[in-house]
XYZ file of N, CA and C in Angstrom:
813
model
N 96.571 115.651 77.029
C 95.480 115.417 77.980
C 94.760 116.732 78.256
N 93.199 116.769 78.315
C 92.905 117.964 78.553
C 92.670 118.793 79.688
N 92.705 119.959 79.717
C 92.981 120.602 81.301
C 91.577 120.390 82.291
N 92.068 120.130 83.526
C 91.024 120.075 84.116
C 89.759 120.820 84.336
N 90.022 122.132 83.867
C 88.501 122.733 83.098
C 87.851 122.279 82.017
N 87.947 120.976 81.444
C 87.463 120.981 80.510
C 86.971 119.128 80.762
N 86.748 118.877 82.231
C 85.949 117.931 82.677
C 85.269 118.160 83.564
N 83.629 117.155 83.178
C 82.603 117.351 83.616
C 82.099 116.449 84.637
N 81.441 116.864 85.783
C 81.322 115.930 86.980
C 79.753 115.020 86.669
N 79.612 114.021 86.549
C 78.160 113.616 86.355
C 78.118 112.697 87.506
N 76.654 111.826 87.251
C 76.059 111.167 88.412
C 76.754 109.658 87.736
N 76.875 108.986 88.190
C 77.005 107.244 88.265
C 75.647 107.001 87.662
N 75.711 105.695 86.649
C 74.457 105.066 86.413
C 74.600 103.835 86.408
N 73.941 103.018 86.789
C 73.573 101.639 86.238
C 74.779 101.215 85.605
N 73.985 101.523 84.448
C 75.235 100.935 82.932
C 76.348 101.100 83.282
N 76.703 101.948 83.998
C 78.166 102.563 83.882
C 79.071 101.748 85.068
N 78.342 101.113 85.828
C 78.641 100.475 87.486
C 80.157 99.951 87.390
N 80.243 98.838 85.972
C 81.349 98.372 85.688
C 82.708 99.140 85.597
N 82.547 100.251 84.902
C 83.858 101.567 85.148
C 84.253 101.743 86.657
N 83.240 101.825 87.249
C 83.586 102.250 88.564
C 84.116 101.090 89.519
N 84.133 99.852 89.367
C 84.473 99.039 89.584
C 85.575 98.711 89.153
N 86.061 98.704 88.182
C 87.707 98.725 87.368
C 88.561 99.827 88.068
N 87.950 100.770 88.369
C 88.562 101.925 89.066
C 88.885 101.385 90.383
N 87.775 100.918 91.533
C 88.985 100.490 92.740
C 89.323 99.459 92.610
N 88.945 98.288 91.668
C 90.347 97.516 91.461
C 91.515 97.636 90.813
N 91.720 98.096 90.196
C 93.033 99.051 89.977
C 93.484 99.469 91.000
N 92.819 99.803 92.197
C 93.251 100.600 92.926
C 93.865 99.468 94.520
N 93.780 98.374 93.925
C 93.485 97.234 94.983
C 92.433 97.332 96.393
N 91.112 98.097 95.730
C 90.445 98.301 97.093
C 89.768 97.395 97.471
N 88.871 96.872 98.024
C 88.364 95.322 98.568
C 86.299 95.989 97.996
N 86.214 96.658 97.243
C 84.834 96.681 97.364
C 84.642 95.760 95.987
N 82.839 95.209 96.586
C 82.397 94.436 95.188
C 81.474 95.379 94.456
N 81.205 95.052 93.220
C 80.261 95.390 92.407
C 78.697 95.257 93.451
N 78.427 94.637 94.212
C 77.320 94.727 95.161
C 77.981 96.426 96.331
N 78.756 96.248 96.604
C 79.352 97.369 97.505
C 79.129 98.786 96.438
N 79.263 98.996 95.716
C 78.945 99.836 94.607
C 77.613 100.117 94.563
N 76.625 99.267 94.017
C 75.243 99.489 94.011
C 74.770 99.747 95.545
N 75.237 99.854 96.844
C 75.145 100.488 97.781
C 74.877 101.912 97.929
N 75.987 102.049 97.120
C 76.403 103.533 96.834
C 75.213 104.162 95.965
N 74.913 103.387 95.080
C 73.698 104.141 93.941
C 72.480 104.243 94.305
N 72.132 103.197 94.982
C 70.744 102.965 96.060
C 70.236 104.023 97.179
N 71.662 104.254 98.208
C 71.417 104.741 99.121
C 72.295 106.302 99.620
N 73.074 106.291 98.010
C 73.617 107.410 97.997
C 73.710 108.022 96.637
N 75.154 108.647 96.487
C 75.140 109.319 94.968
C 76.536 108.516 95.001
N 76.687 108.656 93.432
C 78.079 108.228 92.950
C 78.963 109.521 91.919
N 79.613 110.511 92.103
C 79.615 111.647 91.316
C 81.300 111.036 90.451
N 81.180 111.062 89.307
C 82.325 110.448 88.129
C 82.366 111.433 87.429
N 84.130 111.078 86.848
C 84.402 112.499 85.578
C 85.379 111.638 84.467
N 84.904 111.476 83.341
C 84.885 110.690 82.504
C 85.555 111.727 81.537
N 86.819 110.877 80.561
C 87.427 111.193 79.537
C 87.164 110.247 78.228
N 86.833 110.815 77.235
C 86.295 109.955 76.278
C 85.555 108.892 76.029
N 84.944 109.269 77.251
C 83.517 108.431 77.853
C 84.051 107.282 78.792
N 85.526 107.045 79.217
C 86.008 106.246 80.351
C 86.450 107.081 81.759
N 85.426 105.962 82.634
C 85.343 106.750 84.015
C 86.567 107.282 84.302
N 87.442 108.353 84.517
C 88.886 108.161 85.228
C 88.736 108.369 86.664
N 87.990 108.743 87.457
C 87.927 109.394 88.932
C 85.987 109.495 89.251
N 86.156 109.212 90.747
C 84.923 108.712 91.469
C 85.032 109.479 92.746
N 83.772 109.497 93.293
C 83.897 110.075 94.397
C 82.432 109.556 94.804
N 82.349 109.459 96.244
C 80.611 108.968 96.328
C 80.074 109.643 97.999
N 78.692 110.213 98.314
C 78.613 110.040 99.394
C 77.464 109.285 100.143
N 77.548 109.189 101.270
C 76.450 108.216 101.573
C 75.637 108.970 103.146
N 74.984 110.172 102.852
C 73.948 110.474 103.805
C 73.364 109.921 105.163
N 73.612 110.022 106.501
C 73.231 109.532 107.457
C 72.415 110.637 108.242
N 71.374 110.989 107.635
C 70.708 111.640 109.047
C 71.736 113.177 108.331
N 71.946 113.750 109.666
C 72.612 114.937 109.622
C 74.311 114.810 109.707
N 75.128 113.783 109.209
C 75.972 113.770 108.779
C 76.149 112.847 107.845
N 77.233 112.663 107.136
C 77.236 112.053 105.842
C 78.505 110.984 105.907
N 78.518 110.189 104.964
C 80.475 109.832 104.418
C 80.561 109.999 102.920
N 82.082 110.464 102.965
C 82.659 110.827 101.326
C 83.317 109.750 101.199
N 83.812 108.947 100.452
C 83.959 107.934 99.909
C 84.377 107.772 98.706
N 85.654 106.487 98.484
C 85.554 106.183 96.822
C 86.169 107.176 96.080
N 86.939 107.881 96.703
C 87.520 108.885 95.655
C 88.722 108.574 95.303
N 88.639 108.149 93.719
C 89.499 107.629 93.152
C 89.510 107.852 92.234
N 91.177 108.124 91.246
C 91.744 108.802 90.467
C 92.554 107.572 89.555
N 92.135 107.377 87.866
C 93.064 106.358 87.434
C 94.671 106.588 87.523
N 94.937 105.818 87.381
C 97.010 106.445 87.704
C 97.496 107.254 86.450
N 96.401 107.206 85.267
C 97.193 107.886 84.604
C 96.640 109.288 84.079
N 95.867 109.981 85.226
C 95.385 110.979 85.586
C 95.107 111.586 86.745
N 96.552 110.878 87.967
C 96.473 111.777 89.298
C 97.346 112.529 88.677
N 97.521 113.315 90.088
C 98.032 114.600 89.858
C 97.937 115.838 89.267
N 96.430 115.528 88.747
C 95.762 116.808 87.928
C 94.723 117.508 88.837
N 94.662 117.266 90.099
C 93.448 118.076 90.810
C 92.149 116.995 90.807
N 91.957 115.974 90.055
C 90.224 115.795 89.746
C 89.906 114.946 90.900
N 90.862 114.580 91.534
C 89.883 114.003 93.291
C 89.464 114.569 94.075
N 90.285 116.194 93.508
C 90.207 117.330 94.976
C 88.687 118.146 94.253
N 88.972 117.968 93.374
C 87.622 118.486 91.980
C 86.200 117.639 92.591
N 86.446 116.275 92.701
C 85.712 115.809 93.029
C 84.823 116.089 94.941
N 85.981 115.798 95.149
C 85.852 116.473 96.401
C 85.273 117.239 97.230
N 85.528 118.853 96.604
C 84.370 119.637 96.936
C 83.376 119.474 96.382
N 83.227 119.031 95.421
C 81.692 118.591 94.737
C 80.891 118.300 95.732
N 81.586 117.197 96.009
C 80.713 116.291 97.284
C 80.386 117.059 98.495
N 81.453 118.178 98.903
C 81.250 118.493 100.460
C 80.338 119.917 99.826
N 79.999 120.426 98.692
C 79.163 121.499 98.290
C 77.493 121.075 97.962
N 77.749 119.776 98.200
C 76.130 118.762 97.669
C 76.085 118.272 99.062
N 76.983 117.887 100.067
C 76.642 117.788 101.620
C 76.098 119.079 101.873
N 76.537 119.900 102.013
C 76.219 121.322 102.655
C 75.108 121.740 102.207
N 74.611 121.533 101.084
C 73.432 121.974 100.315
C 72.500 121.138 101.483
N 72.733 119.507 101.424
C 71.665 118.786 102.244
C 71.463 118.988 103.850
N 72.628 119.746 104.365
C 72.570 120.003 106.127
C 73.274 119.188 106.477
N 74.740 118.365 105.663
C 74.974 117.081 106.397
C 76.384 117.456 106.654
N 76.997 117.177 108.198
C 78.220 117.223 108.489
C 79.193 116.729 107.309
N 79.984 116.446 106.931
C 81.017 115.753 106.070
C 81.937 114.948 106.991
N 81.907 113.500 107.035
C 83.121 112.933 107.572
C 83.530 111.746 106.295
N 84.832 111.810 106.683
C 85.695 110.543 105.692
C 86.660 109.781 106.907
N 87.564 108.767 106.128
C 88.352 107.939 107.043
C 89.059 107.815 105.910
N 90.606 108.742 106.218
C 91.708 109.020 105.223
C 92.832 107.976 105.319
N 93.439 107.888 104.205
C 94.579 107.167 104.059
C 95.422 108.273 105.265
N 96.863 107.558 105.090
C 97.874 109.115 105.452
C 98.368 109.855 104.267
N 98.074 109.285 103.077
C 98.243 110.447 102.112
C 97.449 111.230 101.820
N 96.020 110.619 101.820
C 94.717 111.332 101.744
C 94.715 112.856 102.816
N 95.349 112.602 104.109
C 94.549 113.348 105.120
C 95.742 114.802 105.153
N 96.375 114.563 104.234
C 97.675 115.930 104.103
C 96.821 116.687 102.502
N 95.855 116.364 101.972
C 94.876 116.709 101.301
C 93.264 117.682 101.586
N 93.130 116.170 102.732
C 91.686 117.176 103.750
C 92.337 118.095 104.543
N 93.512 117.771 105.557
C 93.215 119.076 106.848
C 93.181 120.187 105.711
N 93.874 120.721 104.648
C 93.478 122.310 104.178
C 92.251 122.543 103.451
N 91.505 121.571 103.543
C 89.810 121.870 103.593
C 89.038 122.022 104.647
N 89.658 121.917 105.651
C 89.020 121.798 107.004
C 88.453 120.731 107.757
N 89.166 119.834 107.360
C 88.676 118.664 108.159
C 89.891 118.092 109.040
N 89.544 117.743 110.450
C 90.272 117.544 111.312
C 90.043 116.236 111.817
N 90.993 115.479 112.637
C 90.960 114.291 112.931
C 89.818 114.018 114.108
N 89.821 112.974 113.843
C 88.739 112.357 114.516
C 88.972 111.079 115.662
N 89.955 110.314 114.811
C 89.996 108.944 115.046
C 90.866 108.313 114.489
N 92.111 107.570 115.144
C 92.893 106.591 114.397
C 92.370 105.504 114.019
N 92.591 104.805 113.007
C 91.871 103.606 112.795
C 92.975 102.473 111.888
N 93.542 101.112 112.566
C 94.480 100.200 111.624
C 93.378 99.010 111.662
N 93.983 99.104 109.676
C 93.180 97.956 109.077
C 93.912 96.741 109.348
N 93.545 95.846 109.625
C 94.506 94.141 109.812
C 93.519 93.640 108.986
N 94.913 92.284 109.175
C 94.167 91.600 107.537
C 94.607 89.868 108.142
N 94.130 88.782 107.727
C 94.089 87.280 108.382
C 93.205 86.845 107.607
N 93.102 85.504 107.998
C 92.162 84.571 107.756
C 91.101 84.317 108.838
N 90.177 83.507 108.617
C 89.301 83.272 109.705
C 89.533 81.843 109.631
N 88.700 81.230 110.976
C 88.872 79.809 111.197
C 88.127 79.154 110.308
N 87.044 79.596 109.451
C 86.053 78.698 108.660
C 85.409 77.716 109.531
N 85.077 78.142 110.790
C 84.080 76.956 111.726
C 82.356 77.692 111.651
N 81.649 77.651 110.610
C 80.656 78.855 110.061
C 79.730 77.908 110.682
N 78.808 78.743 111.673
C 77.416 77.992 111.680
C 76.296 78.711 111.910
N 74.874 78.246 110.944
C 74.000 78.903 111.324
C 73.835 79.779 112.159
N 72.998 81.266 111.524
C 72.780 82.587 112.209
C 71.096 82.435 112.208
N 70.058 82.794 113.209
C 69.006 82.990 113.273
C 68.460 84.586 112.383
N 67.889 84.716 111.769
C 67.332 85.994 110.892
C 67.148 87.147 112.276
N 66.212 86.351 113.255
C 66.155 87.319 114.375
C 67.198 88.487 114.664
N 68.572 87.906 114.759
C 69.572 88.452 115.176
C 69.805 89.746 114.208
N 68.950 89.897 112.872
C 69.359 90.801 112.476
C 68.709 91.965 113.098
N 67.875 92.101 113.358
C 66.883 93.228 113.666
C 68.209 93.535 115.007
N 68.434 92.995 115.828
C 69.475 93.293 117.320
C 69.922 93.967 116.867
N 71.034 93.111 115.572
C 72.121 94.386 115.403
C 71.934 95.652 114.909
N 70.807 95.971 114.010
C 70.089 97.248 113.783
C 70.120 97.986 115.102
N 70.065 97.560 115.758
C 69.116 98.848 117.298
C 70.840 99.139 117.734
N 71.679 98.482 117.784
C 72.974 98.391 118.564
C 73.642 99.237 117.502
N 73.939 98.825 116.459
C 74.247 99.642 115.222
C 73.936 101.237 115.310
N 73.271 101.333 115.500
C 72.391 103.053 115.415
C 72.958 103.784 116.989
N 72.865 103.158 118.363
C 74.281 103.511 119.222
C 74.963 104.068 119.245
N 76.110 102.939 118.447
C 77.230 103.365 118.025
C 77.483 104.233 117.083
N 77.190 103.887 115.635
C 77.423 104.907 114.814
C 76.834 106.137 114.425
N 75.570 106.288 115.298
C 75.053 107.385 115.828
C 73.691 107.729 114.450
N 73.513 106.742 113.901
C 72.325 107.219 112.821
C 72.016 105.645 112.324
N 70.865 105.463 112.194
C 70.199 104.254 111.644
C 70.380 104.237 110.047
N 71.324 103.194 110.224
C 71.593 103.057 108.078
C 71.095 101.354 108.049
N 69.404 100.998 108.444
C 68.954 99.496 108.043
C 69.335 99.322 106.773
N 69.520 99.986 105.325
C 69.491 99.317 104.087
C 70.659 98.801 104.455
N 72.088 100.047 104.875
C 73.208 99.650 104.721
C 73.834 98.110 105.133
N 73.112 97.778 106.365
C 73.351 96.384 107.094
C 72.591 95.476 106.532
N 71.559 95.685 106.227
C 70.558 94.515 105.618
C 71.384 93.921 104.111
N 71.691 95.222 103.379
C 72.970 94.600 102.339
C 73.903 93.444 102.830
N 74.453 94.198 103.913
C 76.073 93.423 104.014
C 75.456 91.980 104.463
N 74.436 91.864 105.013
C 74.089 90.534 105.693
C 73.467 89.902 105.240
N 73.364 90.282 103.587
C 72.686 89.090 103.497
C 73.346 88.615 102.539
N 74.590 88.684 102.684
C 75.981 88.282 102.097
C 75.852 87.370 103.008
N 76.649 87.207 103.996
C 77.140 86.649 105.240
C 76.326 86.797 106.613
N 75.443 86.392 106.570
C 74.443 86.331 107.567
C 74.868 85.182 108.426
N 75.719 83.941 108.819
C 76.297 83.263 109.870
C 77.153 84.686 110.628
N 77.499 85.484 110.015
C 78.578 86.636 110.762
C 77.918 87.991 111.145
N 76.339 87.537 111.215
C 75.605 88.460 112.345
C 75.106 87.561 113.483
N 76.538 88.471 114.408
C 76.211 87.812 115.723
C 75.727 88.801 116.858
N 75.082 88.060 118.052
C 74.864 89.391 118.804
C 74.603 88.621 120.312
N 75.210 89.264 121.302
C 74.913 88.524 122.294
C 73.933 89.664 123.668
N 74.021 89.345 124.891
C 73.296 90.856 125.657
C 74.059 92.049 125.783
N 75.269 92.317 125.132
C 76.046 92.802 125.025
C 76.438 93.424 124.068
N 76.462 92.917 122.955
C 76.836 93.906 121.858
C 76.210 93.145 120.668
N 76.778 93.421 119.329
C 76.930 92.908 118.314
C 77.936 92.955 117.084
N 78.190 92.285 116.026
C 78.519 91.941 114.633
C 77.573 91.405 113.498
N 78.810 92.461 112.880
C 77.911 91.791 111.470
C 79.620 92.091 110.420
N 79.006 91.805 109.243
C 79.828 91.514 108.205
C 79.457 91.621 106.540
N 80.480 91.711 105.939
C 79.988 91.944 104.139
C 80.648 91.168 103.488
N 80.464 90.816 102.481
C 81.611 90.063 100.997
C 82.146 91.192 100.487
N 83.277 91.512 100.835
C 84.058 92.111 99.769
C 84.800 91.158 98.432
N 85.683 91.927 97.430
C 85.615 91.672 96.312
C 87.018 90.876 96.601
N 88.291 91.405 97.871
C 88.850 90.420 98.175
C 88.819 89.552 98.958
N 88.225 89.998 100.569
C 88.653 89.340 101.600
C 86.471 89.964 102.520
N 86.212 88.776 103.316
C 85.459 89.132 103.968
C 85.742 90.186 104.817
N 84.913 91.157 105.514
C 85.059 92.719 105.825
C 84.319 92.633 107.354
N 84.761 92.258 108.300
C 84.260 92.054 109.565
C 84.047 93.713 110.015
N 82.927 93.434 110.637
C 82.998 95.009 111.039
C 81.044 95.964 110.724
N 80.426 96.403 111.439
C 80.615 97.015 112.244
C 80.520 96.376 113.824
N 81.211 96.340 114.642
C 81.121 95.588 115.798
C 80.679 96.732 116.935
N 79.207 96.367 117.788
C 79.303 97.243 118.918
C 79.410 96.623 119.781
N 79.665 97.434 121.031
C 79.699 96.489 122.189
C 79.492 97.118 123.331
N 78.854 97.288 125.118
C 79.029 97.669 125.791
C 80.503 97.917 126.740
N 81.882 97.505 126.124
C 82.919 97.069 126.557
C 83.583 96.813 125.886
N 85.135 96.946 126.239
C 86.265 95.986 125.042
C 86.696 94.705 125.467
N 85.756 94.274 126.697
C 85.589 92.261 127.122
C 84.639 92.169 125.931
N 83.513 92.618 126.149
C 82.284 92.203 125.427
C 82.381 92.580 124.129
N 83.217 93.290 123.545
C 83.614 93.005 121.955
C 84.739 92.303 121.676
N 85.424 91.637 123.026
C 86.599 90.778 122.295
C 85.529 89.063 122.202
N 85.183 89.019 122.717
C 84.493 87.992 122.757
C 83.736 87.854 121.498
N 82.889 88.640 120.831
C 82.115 88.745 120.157
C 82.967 88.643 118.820
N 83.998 89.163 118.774
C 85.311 88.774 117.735
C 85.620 88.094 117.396
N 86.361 87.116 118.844
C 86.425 86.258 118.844
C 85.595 85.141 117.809
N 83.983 84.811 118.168
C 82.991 84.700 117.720
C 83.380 84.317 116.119
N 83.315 85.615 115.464
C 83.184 85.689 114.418
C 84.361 85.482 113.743
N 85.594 85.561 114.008
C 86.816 85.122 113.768
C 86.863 83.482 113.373
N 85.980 83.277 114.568
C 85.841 81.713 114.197
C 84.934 81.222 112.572
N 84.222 81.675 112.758
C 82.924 81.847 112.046
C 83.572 81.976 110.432
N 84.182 82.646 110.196
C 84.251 83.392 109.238
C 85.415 82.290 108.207
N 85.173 82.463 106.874
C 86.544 81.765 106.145
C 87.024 82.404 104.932
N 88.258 81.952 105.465
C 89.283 82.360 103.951
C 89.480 83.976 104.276
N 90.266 85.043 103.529
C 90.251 86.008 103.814
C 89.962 87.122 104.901
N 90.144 87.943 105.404
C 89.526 88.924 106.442
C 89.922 90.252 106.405
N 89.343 90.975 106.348
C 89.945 92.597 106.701
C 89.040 93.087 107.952
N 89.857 93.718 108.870
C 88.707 94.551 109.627
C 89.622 95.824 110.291
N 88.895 96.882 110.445
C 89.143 98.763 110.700
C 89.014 98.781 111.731
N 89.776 98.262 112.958
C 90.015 98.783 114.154
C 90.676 99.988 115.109
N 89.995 100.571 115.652
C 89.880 102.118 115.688
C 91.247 101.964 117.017
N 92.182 102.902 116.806
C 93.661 102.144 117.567
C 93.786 102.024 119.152
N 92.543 102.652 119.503
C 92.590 102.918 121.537
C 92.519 101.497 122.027
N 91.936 100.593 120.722
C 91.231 99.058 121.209
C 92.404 98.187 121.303
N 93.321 98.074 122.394
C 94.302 97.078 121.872
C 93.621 95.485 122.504
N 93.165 95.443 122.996
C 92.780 94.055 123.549
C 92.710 93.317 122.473
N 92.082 94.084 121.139
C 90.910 93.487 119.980
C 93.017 93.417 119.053
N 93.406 94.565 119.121
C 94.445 94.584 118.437
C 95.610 93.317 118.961
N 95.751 93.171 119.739
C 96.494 91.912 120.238
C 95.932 90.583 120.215
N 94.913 90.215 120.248
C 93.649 89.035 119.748
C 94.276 88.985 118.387
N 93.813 89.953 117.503
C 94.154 90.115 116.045
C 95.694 89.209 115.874
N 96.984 90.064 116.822
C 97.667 89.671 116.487
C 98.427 87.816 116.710
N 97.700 87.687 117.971
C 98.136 86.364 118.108
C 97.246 85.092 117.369
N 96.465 85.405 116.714
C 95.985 84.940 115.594
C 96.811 84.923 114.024
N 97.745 85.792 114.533
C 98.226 85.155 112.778
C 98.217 87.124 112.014
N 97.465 87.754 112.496
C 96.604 88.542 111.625
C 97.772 89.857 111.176
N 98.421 90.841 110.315
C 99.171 91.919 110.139
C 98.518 93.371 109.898
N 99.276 94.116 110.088
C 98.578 95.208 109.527
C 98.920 96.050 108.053
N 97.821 96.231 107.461
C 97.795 96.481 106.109
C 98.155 97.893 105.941
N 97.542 98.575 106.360
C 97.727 100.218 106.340
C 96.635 101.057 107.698
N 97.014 102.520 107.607
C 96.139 102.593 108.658
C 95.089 103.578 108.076
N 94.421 104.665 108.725
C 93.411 105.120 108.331
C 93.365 106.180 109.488
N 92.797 107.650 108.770
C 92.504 108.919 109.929
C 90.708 109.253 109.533
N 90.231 108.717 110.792
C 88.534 109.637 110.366
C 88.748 111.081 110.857
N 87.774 111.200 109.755
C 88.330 112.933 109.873
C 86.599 113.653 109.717
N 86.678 115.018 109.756
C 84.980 115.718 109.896
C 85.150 116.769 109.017
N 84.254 117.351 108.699
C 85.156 118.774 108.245
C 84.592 120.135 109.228
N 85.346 120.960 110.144
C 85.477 121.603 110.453
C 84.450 121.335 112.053
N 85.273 120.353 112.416
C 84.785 119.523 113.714
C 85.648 118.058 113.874
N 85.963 118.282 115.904
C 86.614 117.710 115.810
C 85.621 115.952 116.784
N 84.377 116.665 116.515
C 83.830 115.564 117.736
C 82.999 114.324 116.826
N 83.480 113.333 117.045
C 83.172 112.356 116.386
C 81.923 111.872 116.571
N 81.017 110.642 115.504
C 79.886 110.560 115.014
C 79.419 109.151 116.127
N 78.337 109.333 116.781
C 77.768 108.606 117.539
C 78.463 108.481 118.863
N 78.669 106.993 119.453
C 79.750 106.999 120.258
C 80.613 105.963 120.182
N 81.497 106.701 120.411
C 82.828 105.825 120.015
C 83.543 104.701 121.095
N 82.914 105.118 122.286
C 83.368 103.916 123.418
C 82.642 102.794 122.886
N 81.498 102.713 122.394
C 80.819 101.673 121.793
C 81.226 100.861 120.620
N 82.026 101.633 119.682
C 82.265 101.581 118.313
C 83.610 100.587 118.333
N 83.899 99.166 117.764
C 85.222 98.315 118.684
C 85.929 98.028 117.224
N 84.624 98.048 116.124
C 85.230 97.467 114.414
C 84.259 98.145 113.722
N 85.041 98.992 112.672
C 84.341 99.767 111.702
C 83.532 98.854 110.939
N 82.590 99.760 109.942
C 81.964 98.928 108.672
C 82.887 99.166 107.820
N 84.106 100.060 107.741
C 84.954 100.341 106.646
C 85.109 102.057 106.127
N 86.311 101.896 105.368
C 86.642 103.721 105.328
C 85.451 104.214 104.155
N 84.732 103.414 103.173
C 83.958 103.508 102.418
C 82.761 103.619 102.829
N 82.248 103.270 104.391
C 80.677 102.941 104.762
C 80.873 104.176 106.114
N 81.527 104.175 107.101
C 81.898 105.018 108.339
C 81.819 103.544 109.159
């Protein structure tokens, strides 16, 4: 195998979308081939390819004056050679070039990787996983524009492409009441509830609630761990937890928008 000096970092294309897609399923990650072209649209996709097959990905996605790193993934039969961490700074040396903070949302193996780059915690975050009730009914289009304005709040920067994507997947699961909102995406396994704002953790259990109903077959959603109301809902529903997740910054410890607002991520791939 050849040494890691002797691979080259390029951009993602089109053609190539399918590699990168084999890569997090392999990896059992929940993104679709639509979740991907996200990435190419509204960000970069940076890949390092051995005999012209993708082995490792990395992507970021620009918000204003901070960013997310994303997608960095290594085939199994080329970890342990450096090329995620390769990838890595790539990304946080092409943030810095643009003026953009760097944040991610780490595995716990991932984040014994970042702190000696300088990135510090931010935020606990456990993924749960369930079904929904499948009681789906008509969403008004209106409601999307709401969750845009509520969206930008919380996560502290206006990403309209990013939501206008996920919803028009699952547009019954943009909900919004005077209080907060939801929305939702198709992932490649399980629907992806999440980003949820809310003035409150009444007024986002409710709104959960909501969409819990709403929603069928599959579920994942990134609940940030201070929220137990939402975490005990989860659980007396049926729902477990999959793994957890650390948002992290690099070389800052104050997190992106506001977080009393913030009740369900868009995911460790979106912020």
């Amino acid at each position: 195998m050849a040494p890691i000096e002797a691979f080259d970092i390029d951009r993602l294309d089109p053609a190539s979308l399918p590699g990168a897609l084999a890569l997090s399923a392999e990896a059992g990650w929940n993104q679709s081939a639509d979740d991907w072209r996200v990435f190419l649209e509204q960000g970069q996709v940076f890949v390092i390819r051995d005999e012209g097959r993708i082995v490792a990905t990395a992507a970021i996605l620009p918000y204003g004056d901070f960013a997310w790193i994303s997608m960095v993934l290594v085939t199994a039969s080329h970890r342990q050679r450096g090329l995620g961490t390769l990838l890595l700074r790539h990304c946080i040396a092409e943030l810095r070039r643009m003026g953009c903070t760097p944040y991610l949302d780490a595995t716990p193996a991932g984040e014994q990787i970042y702190l000696p780059l300088g990135f510090q915690p931010v935020m606990s975050i456990t993924r749960w996983q369930g079904r929904g009730a499948g009681l789906a009914t008509p969403a008004s289009l209106a409601e999307l524009d709401a969750c845009l304005v509520r969206d930008t709040i919380a996560f502290g920067a206006r990403r309209e492409p990013l939501l206008r994507a996920f919803l028009s997947g699952v547009p019954e699961l943009a909900i919004r009441s005077n209080h907060g909102f939801v929305a939702a995406r198709s992932g490649r396994l399980a629907i992806q509830i999440g980003p949820l704002g809310a003035d409150s953790e009444a007024d986002a259990l409710a709104l959960l609630r909501t969409a819990l109903d709403r929603a069928t077959g599959p579920v994942f959603l990134d609940v940030p761990d201070r929220w137990t109301m939402l975490s005990d809902e989860l659980q007396s529903r049926g729902f477990t937890v999959q793994r957890g997740f650390r948002r992290m910054a690099l070389n800052t410890s104050q997190c992106n928008g506001n977080p009393d607002q913030s009740f369900v991520l868009a995911g460790p791939e979106f912020g």
